[in-house]
Amino acid sequence: MAGSETEEMSAEMEAVSRNIAEFSGNEVDHGLETSMKALSSSISKKMGIPLKLAEELNQLEIDVAKLSENVTGKKSHLKRVKHWLREDSDKDEPSSTEEINKNINNLEDMILKMQKITGVCFMDFQEETLKTEERFTQKHFDIKGECNGLEFGLEFDTEEIVMEDERSELEIKEFVANVPQDVCFELEKPLERIVNEQTIGGFFRLIMPYSKWESHRQKILNHFAEKYPDFVTIYTMETNRILVISHPNFKHGPVLMISWEFCTQSLDRVTPRIRLGVEGTKQLLDLDKAKALENAPENFELLVEEFGIERAVEAMINLIQMQS
């Protein structure tokens, strides 16, 4: 009887070996556990192990098998993730100096395009960590740049709090916007609103259209001052620019004054406001039977709407030049 049991156990051991041989890699462990489970059951019967103890051993083997299966699955998943990350890293990593230079050139082109579209160019960026705790960070920022030739500086603090659900809340404090003095005068109210609301985005929504118009205004005024130096004089006021047109040979002739200022109806809407004023002696105004001088401001506005600022200003200069 003993010889028969030994032969049966040998046969079962050979079956285990065949079962293991059919698997590879991580599958070997699973195949081995399955076969050993069957073998253990058979041996327990043949060795006279109590049924209750055998059941407990079987349950323990099942728990161990599940745990081993979970660990194996996690290892396999981690291996796939590492392989994917390695492939992605290899894909993004430049393979040569030529490719690195190409990436740098592409990045520089992208920055230049953004500067051309927005007009914003950052010249200096300073960041300082003031306080750090487990879920709280306070930083100070100092940014300098220019927008369409207009220099600016921004200073502000940020306070970031990480919530229990890992969401973060960021608050801006102590916001200061530094711009040239004449810009402060022209944009006093909207700048005051931006600082009170602590909104950095609002600053750029205001400064981008304003700087474009200011650059355009300066270009046109300088153009006429250089083209007609004997007839044109530019005066810079706190919130205004005035182009004065007069004839050098007729001191008692009419004087035309073109005022160019800006209206800020909202933070992202800056519009030019151009008006014509006329000065003349009482005798000159009395001689103006056709009311040409009196109606000049209204006619100038129509010229601006119909032909644009430059042609309207040019027409006023030609009008003064024609005096004899």
CSV table of C-alpha atoms in Angstrom, one decimal, residues 31 99 125 155 251 267 301:
chain,number,residue,atom,x,y,z
A,31,GLY,CA,1.1,27.8,-12.1
A,99,GLU,CA,18.4,68.8,-32.6
A,125,PHE,CA,11.9,88.2,-13.2
A,155,GLU,CA,5.6,93.8,-7.5
A,251,LYS,CA,1.2,136.4,-35.8
A,267,LEU,CA,-9.9,97.9,-18.6
A,301,GLU,CA,-14.1,115.3,-36.6
